[in-house]
C-alpha atoms as an extended CHARMM CRD file, in Angstrom:
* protein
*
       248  EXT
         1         1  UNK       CA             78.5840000000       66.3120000000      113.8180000000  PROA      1               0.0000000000
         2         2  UNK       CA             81.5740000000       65.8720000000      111.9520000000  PROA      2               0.0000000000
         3         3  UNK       CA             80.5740000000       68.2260000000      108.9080000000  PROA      3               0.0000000000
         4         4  UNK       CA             83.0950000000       69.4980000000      106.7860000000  PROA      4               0.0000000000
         5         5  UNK       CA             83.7150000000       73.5120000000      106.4900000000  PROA      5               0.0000000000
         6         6  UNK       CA             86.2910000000       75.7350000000      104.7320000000  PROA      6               0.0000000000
         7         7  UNK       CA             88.1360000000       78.7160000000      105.7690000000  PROA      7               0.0000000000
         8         8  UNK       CA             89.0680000000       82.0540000000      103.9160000000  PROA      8               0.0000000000
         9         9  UNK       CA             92.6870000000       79.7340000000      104.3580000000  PROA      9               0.0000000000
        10        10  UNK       CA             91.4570000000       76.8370000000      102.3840000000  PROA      10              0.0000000000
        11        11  UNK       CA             88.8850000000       77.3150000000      100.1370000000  PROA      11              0.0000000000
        12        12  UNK       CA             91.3030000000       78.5260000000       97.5320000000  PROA      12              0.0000000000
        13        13  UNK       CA             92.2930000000       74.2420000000       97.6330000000  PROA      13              0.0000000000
        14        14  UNK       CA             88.6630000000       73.8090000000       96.2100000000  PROA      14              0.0000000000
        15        15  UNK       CA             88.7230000000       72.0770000000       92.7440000000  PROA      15              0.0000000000
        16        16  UNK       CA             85.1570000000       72.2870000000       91.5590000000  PROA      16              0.0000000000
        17        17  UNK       CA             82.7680000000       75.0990000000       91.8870000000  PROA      17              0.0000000000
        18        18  UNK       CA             80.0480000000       74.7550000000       94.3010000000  PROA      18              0.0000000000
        19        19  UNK       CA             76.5460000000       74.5310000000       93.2380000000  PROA      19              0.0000000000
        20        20  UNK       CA             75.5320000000       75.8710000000       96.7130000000  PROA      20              0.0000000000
        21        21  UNK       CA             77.6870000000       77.2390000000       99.2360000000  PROA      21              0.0000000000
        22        22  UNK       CA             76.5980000000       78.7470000000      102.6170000000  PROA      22              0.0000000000
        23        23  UNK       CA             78.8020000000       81.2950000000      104.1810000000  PROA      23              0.0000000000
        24        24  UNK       CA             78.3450000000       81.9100000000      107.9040000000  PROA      24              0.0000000000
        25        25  UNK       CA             79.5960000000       85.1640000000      108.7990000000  PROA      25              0.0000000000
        26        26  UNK       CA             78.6650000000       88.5890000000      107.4700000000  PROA      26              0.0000000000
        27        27  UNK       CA             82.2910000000       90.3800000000      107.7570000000  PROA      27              0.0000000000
        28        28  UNK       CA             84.6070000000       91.9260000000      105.1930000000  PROA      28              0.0000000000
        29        29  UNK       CA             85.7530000000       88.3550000000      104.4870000000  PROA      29              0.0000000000
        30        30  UNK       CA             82.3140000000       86.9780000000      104.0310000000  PROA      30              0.0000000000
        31        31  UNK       CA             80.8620000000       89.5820000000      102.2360000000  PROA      31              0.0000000000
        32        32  UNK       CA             83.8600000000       89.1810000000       99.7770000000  PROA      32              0.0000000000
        33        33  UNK       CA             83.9270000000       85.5680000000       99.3740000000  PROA      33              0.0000000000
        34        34  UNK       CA             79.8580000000       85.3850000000       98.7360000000  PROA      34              0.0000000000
        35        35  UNK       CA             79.7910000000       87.6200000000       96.5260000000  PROA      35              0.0000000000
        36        36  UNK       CA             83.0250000000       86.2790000000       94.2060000000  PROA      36              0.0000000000
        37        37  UNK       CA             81.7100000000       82.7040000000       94.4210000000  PROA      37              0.0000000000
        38        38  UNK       CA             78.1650000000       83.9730000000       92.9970000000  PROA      38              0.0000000000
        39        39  UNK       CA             79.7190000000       85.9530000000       89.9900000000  PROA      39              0.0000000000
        40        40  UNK       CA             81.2250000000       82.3360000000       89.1510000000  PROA      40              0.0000000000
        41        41  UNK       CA             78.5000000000       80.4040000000       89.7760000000  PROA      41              0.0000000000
        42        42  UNK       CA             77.2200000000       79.4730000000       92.3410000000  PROA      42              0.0000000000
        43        43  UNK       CA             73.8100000000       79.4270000000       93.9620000000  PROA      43              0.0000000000
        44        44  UNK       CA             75.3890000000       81.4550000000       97.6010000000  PROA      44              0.0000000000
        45        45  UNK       CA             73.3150000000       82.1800000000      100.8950000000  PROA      45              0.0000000000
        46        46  UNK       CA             75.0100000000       84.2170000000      103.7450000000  PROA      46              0.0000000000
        47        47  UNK       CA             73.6200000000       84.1570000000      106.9180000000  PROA      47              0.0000000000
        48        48  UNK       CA             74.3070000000       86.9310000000      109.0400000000  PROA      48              0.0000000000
        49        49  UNK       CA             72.7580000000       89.3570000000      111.9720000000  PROA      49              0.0000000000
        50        50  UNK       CA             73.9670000000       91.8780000000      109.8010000000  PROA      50              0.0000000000
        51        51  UNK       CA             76.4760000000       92.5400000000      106.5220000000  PROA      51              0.0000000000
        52        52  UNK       CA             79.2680000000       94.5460000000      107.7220000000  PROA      52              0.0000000000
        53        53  UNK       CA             78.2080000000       95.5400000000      110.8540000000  PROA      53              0.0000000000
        54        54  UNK       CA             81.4700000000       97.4010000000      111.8780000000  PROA      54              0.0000000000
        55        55  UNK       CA             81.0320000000      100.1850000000      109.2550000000  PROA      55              0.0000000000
        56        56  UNK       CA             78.2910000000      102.7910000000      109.0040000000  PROA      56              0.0000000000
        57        57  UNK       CA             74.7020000000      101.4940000000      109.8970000000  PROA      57              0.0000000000
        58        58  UNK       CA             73.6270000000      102.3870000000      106.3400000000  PROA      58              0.0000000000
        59        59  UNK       CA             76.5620000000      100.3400000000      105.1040000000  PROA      59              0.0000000000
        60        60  UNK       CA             74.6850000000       96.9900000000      105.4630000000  PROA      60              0.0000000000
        61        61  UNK       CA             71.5150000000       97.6670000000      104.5040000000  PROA      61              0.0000000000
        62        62  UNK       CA             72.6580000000       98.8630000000      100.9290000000  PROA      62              0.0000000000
        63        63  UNK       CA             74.9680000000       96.2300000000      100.4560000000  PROA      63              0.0000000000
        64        64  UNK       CA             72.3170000000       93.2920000000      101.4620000000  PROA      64              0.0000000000
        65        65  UNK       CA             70.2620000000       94.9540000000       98.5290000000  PROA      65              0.0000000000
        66        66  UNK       CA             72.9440000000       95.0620000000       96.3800000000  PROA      66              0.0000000000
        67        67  UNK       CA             73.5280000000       91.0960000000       96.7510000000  PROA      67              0.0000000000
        68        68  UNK       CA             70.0840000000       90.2210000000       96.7660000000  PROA      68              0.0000000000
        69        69  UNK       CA             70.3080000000       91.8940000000       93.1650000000  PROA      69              0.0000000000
        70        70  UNK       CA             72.8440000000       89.7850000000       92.2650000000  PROA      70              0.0000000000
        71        71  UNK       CA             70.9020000000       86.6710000000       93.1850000000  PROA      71              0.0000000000
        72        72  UNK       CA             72.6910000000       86.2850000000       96.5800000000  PROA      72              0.0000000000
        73        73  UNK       CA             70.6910000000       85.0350000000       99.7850000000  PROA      73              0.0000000000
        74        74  UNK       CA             71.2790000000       87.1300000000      102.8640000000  PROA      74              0.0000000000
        75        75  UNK       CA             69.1660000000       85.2150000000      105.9200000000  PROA      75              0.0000000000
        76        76  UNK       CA             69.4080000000       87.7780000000      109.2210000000  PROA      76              0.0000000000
        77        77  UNK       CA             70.2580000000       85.6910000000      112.1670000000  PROA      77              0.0000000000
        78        78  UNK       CA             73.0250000000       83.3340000000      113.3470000000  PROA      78              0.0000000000
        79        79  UNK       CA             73.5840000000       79.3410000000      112.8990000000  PROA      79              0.0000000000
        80        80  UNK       CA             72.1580000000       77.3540000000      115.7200000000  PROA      80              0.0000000000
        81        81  UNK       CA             73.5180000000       74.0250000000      114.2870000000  PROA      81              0.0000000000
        82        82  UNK       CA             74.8710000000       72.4310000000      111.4740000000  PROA      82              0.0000000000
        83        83  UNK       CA             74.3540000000       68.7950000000      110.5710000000  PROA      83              0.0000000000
        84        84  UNK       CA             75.0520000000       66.6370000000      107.6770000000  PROA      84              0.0000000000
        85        85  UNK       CA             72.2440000000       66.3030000000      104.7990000000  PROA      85              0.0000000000
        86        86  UNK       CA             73.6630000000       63.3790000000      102.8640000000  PROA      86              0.0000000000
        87        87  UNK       CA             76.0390000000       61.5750000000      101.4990000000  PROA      87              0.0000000000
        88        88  UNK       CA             77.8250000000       63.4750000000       99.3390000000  PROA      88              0.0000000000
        89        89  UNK       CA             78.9170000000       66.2600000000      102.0240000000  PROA      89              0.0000000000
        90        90  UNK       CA             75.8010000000       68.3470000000      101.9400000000  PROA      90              0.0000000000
        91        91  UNK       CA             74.6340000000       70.2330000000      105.1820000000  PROA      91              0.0000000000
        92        92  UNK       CA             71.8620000000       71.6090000000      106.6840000000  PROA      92              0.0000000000
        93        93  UNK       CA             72.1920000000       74.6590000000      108.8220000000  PROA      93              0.0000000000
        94        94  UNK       CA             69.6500000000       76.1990000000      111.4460000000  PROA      94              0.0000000000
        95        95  UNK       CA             69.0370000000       79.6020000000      112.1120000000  PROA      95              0.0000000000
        96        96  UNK       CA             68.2620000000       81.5840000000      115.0820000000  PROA      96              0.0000000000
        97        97  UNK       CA             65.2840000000       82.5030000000      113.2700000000  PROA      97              0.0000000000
        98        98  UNK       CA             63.9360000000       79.0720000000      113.0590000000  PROA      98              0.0000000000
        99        99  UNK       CA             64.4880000000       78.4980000000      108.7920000000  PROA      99              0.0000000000
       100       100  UNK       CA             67.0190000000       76.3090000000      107.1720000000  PROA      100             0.0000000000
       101       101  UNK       CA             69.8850000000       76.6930000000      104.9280000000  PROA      101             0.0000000000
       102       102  UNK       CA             71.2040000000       73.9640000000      102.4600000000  PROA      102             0.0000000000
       103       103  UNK       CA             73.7790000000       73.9930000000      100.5940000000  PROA      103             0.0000000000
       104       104  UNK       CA             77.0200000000       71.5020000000       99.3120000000  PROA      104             0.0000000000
       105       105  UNK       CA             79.9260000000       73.7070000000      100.8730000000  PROA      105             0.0000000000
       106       106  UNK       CA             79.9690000000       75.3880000000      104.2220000000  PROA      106             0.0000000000
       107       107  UNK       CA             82.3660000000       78.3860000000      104.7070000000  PROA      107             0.0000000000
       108       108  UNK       CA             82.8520000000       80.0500000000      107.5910000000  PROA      108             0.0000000000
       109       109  UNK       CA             84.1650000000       83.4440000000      108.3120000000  PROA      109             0.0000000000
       110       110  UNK       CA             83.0910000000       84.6250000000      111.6230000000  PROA      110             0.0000000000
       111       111  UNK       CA             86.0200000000       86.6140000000      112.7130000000  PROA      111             0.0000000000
       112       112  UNK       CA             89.3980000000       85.5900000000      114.1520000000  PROA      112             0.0000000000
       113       113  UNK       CA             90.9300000000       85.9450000000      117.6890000000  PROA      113             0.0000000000
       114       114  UNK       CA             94.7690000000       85.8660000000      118.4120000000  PROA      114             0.0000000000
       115       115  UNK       CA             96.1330000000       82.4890000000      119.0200000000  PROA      115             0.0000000000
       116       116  UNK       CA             98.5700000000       83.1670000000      121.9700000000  PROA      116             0.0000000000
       117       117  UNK       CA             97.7040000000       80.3630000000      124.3320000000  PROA      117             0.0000000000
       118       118  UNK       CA            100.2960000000       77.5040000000      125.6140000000  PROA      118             0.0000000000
       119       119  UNK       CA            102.9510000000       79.8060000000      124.5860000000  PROA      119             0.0000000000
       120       120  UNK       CA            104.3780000000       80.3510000000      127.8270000000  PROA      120             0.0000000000
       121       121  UNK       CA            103.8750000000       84.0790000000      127.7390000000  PROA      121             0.0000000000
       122       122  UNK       CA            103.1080000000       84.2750000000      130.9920000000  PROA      122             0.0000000000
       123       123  UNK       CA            106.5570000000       82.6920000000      132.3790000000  PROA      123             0.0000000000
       124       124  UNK       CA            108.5660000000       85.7560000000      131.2070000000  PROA      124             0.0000000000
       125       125  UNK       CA            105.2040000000       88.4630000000      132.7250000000  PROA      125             0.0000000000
       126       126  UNK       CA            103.8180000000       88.7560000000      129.3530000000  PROA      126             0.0000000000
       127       127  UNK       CA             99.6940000000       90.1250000000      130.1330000000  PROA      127             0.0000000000
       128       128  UNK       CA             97.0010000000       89.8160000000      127.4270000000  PROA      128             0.0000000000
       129       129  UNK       CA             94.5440000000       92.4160000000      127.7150000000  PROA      129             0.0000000000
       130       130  UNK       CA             90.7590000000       92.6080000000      127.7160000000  PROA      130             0.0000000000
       131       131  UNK       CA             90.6790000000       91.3600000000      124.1640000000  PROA      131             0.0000000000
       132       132  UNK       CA             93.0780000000       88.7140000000      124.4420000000  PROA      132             0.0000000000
       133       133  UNK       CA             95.6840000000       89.8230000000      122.4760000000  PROA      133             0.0000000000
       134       134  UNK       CA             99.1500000000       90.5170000000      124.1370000000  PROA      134             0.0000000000
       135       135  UNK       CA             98.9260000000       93.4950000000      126.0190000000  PROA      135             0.0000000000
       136       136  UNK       CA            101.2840000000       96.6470000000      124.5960000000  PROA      136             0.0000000000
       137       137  UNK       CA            101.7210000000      100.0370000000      124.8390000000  PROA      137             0.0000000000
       138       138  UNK       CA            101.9650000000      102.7800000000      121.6660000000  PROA      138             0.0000000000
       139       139  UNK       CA            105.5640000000      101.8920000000      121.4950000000  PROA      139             0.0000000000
       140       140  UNK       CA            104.7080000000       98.2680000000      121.0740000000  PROA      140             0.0000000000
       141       141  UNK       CA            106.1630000000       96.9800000000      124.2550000000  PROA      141             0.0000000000
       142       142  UNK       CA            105.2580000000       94.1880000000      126.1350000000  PROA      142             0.0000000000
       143       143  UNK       CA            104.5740000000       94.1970000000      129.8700000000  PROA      143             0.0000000000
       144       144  UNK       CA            107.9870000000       92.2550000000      129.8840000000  PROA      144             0.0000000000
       145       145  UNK       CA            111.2330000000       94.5740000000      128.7230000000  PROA      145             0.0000000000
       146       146  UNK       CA            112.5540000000       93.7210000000      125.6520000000  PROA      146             0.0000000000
       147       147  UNK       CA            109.8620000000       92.2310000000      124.0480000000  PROA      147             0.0000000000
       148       148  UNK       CA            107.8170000000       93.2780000000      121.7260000000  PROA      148             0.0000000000
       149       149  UNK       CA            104.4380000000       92.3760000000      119.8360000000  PROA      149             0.0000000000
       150       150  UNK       CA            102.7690000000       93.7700000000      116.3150000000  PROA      150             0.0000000000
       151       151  UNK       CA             99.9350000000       92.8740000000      114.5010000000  PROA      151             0.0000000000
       152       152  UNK       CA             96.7570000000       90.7500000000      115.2230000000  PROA      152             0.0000000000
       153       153  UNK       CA             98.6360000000       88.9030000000      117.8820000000  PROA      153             0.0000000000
       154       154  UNK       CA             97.6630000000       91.9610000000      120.1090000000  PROA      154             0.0000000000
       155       155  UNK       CA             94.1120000000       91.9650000000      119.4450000000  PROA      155             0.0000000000
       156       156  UNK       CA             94.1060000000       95.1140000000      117.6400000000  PROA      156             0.0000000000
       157       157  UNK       CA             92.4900000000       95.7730000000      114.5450000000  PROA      157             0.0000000000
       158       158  UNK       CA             92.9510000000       93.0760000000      111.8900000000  PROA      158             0.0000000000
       159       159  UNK       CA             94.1550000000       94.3780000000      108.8030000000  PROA      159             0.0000000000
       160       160  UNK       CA             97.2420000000       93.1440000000      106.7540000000  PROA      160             0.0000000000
       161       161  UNK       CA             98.8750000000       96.7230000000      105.8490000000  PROA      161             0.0000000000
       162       162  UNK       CA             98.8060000000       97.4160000000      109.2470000000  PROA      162             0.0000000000
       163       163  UNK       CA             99.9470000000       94.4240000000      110.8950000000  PROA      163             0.0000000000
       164       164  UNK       CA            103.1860000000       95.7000000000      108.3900000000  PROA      164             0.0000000000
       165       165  UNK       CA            103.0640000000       98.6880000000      109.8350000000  PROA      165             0.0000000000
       166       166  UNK       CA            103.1640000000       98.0000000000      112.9250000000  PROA      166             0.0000000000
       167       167  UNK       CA            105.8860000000       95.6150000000      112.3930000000  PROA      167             0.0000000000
       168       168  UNK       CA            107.9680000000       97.9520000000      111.0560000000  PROA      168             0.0000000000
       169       169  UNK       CA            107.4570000000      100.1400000000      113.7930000000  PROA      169             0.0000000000
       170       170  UNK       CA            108.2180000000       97.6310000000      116.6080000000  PROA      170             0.0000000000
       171       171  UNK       CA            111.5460000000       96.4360000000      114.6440000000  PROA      171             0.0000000000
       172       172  UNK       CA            112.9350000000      100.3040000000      114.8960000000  PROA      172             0.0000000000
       173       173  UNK       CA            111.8560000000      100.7620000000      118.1590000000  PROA      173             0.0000000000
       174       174  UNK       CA            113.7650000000       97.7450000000      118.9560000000  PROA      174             0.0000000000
       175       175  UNK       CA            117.0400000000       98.5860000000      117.5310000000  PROA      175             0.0000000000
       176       176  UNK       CA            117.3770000000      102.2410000000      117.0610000000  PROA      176             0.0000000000
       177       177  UNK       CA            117.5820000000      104.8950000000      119.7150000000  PROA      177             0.0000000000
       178       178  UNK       CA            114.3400000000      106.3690000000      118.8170000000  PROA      178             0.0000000000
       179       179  UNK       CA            111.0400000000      105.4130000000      119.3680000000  PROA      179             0.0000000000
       180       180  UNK       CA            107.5240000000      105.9680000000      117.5780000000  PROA      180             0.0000000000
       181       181  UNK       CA            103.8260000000      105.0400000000      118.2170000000  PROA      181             0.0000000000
       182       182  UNK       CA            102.9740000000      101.7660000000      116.3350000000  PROA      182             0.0000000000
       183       183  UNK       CA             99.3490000000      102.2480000000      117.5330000000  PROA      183             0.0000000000
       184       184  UNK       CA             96.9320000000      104.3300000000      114.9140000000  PROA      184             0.0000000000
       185       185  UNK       CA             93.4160000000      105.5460000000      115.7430000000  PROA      185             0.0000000000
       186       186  UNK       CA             92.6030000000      106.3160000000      112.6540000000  PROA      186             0.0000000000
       187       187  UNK       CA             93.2870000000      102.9730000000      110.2760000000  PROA      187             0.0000000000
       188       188  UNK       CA             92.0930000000      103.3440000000      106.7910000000  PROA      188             0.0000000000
       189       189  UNK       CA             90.1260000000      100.0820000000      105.6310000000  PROA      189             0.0000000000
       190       190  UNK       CA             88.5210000000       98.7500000000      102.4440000000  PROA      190             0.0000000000
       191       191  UNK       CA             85.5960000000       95.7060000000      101.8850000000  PROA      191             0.0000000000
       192       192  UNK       CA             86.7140000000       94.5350000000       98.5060000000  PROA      192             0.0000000000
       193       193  UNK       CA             83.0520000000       93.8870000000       97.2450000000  PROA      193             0.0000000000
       194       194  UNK       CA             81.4180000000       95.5460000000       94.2310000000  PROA      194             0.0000000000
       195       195  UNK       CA             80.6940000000       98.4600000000       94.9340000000  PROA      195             0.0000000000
       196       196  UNK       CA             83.9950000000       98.7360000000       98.1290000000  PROA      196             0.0000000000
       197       197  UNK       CA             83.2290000000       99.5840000000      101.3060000000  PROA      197             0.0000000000
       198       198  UNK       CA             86.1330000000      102.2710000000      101.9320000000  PROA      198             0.0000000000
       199       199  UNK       CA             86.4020000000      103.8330000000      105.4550000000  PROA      199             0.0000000000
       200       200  UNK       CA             88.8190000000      105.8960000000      107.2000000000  PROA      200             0.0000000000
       201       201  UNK       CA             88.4140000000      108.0040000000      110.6980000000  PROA      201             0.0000000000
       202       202  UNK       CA             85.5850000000      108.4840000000      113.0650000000  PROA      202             0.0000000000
       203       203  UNK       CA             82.2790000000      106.8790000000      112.3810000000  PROA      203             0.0000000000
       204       204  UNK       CA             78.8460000000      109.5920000000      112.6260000000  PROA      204             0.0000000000
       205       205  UNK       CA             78.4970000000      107.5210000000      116.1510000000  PROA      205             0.0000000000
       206       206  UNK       CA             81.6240000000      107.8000000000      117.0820000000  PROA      206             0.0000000000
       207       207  UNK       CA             82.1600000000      111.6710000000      116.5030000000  PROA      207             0.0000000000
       208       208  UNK       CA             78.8340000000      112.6010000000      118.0450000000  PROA      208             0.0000000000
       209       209  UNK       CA             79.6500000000      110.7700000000      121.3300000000  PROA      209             0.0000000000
       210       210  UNK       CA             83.4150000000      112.0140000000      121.8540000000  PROA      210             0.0000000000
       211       211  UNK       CA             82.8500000000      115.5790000000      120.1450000000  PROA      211             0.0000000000
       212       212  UNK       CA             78.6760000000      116.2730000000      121.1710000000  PROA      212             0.0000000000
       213       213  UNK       CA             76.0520000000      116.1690000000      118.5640000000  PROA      213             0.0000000000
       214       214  UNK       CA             75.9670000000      119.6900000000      118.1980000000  PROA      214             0.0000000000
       215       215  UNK       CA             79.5540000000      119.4420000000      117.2810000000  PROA      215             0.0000000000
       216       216  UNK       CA             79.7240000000      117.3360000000      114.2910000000  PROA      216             0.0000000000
       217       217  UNK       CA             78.0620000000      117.7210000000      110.8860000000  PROA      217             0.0000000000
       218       218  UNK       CA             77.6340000000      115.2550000000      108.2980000000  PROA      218             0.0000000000
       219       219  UNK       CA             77.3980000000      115.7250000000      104.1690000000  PROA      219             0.0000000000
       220       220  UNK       CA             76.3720000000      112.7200000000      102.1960000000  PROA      220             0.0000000000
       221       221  UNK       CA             76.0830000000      112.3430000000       98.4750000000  PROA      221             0.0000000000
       222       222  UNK       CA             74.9440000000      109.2680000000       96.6450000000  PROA      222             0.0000000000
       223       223  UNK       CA             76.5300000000      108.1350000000       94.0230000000  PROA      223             0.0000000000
       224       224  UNK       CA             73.5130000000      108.3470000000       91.5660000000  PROA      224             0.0000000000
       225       225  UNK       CA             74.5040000000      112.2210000000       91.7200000000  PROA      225             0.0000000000
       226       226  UNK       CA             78.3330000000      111.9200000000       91.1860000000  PROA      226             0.0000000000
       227       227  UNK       CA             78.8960000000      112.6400000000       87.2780000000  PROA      227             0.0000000000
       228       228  UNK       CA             81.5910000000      109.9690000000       86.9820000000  PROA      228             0.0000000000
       229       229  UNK       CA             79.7220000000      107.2440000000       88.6580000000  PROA      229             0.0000000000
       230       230  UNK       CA             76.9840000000      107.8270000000       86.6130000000  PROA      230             0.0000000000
       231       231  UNK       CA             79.1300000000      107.8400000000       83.3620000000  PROA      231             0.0000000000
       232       232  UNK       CA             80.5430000000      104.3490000000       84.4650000000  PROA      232             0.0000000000
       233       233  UNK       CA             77.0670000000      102.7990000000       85.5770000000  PROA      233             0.0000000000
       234       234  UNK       CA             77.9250000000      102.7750000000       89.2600000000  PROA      234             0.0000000000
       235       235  UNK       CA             75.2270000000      104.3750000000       91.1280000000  PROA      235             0.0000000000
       236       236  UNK       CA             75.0700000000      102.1310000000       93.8230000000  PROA      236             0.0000000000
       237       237  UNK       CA             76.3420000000      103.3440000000       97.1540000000  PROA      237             0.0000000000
       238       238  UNK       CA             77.3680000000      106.9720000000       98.8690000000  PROA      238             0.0000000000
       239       239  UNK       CA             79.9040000000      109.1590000000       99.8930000000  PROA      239             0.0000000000
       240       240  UNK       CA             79.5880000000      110.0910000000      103.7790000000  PROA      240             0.0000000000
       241       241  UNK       CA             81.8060000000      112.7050000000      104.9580000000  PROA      241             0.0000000000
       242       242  UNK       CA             81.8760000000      113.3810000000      108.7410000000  PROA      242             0.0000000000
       243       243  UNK       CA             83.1300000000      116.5560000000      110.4180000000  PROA      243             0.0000000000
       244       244  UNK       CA             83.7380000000      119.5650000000      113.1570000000  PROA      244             0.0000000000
       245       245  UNK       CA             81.4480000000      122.0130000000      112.6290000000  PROA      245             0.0000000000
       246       246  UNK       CA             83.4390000000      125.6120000000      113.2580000000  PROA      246             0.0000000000
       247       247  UNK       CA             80.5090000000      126.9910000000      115.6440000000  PROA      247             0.0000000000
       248       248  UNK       CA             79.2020000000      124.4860000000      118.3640000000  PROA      248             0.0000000000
């Protein structure tokens, strides 16, 4: 209903802080964004099925009672609709849930998918895969010789240092007589909120179904017990490590 929304891509252009803003979306970018725009100012509400849902199930949890702390609304469920409230560019959102959200700017951050359509890929046998990326190998390769792809074109994981990487990788594969795998399993990643969400390896879900329960141990440590952290007034959070056990 012709409302207007922003983008992580253009809400950088605003001139004025928002009194209210509504983020839709509850991923790293959302998380970040809500919580930066209520330090300055303004009056944020984030509607989301869950914050972060990608990292550790206790991940979210924390975090939502971190920003409700800060004076952030988190509303669990999904936007239904959006429609205009008045005049001045307000909107009106409703949730799955059946409540409201108003606010005076809408931003929306509920993920990205690669934009490889009317590109003629499939002319030259170029095959997207299940995730609608183009389709590669651990080299990089195409399905059509010679060509190569790198980055969140390929549906792969969406982070910025390893879009480089893999870049990098598919330019030397290209040209020198060597080749090396350009796809990770293991991709460090980082939520810049306060306090990060830092994660690197298997999740406790993730172990426990490729390696059996009885084959993975886990040692956690909040932060209110770390010396440091409680030196610098950063208690908030924990330190999850997961692992092999040596008998199992």
């Amino acid at each position: 209903q012709n409302v207007n929304y922003l983008t992580y891509e253009n809400v950088w252009e605003l001139n004025e802080l928002p009194k209210r803003m509504t983020v839709i979306g509850g991923g790293p970018i959302g998380c970040e964004l809500a919580q930066g725009f209520s330090r300055l100012g303004s009056k944020v509400t984030i509607v989301a099925n869950q914050l972060l849902s990608k990292e550790d199930p206790e991940v979210g949890p924390l975090l939502k009672e971190i920003f409700e702390e800060e004076g952030i609304t988190v509303v669990a469920g999904r936007v239904t609709e959006v429609c205009k409230n008045d005049d001045q560019g307000g909107h009106k959102a409703t949730v799955s849930s059946g409540s409201t959200v108003e606010g005076d700017v809408l931003l929306v951050s509920v993920g990205r998918s690669p934009n490889v359509k009317d590109m003629g890929l499939e002319n030259v046998g170029i095959t997207l895969n299940e995730k609608g990326g183009i389709d590669v190998n651990d080299k990089l390769q195409t399905s059509c010789e010679g060509i190569y792809a790198a980055g969140d074109c390929t549906g792969d994981r969406q982070f910025t240092h390893y879009a480089g990487y893999q870049g990098a990788i598919a330019a030397r594969n290209i040209l020198l007589p060597l080749t090396d795998s350009g796809v990770l399993k293991s991709v460090p990643a980082t939520t810049f909120t306060s306090p990060e969400v830092a994660s690197v390896g298997y999740s406790e879900a993730e172990a426990k179904e490729e390696f059996g329960e009885n084959k993975v141990a886990v040692a956690k440590m909040d932060l209110a017990k770390v010396d440091r952290a409680v030196c610098e007034g950063n208690t908030k959070g924990f330190i999850k490590v997961i692992y092999n056990t040596k008998n199992g």
